[in-house]
C-alpha angles and dihedrals in degrees: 000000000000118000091205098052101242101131106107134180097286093048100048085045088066098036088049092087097042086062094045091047108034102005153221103323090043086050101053088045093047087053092047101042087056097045089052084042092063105046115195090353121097123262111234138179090258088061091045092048091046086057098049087048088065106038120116112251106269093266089061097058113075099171130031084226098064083069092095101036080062091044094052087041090047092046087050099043085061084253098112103026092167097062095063141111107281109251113262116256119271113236116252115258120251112256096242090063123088099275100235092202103069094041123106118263081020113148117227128211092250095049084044086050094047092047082053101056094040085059080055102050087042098050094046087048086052087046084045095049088044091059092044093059094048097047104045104058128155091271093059102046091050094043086054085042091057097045106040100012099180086041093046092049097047084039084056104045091046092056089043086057100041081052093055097034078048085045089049098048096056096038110131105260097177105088095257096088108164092028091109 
């Protein structure tokens, strides 16, 4: 998919069902599309994940080639923040102004970057729990009951853990719980 080699685990993790659901050409563009999206910045599997959250369902997409007209859409809706245009630079300050960076409470570039990333991760998990829900109904679980009864189960209890461990990890920890 990549003439230069950079597709690693991750990001072929996140581009495996792309291929299975809309194949091989979708997937290529998709890859592509994001790689061009993102300009001189890496592509990673967050990125990649980001983009899959937001594609049509296969019968929606009539041409590989309508896959960046809804990343650009999706980036500029707010959905796929990651996929936009990086921010412009912000001037230097003249030396004669308070210089904002050595103050205290002050954000850096990096803090402002990693709060950033984790909106993307957090975002893409949301996508990813979305798709969960819809997916996972009473139908399929008995249906995965019925056929594989000691793999549905496990299959079931495992789903049921990752969503509590998920739910304790972004529980409110700052003493306004309830305050959403």
């Amino acid at each position: 998919m990549s003439p230069i080699g950079d597709i690693n685990e991750g990001r072929a993790r996140e581009l495996a069902p792309v291929l299975k659901e809309y194949g091989p050409e979708v997937t290529t563009t998709l890859y592509r599309e994001v790689k061009e999206l993102r300009g001189d910045r890496q592509v990673t599997a967050a990125d990649l994940s980001e983009a899959r959250a937001v594609l049509p369902p296969p019968k929606h997409l009539a041409r590989p080639d309508q896959v960046r007209d809804v990343l650009t859409v999706a980036a500029a809706e707010g959905r796929a923040p990651r996929l936009a245009p990086p921010a412009p630079e912000v001037p230097a300050q003249a030396a004669d102004e308070h210089q904002a960076d050595e103050d205290e409470g002050s954000v850096t570039r990096d803090q402002v970057d990693e709060g950033a990333e984790a909106i993307a991760i957090l975002e893409a998990a949301v996508a990813q729990q979305r798709q969960i829900y819809d997916r996972v109904d009473g139908g399929t679980l008995a249906a995965a009951l019925l056929y594989g009864p000691g793999r549905g189960d496990h299959l079931r209890r495992e789903l049921r853990q990752y969503a509590q461990r998920t739910a304790y990890r972004a529980r409110d920890t700052s003493g306004d719980q309830g305050n959403d």
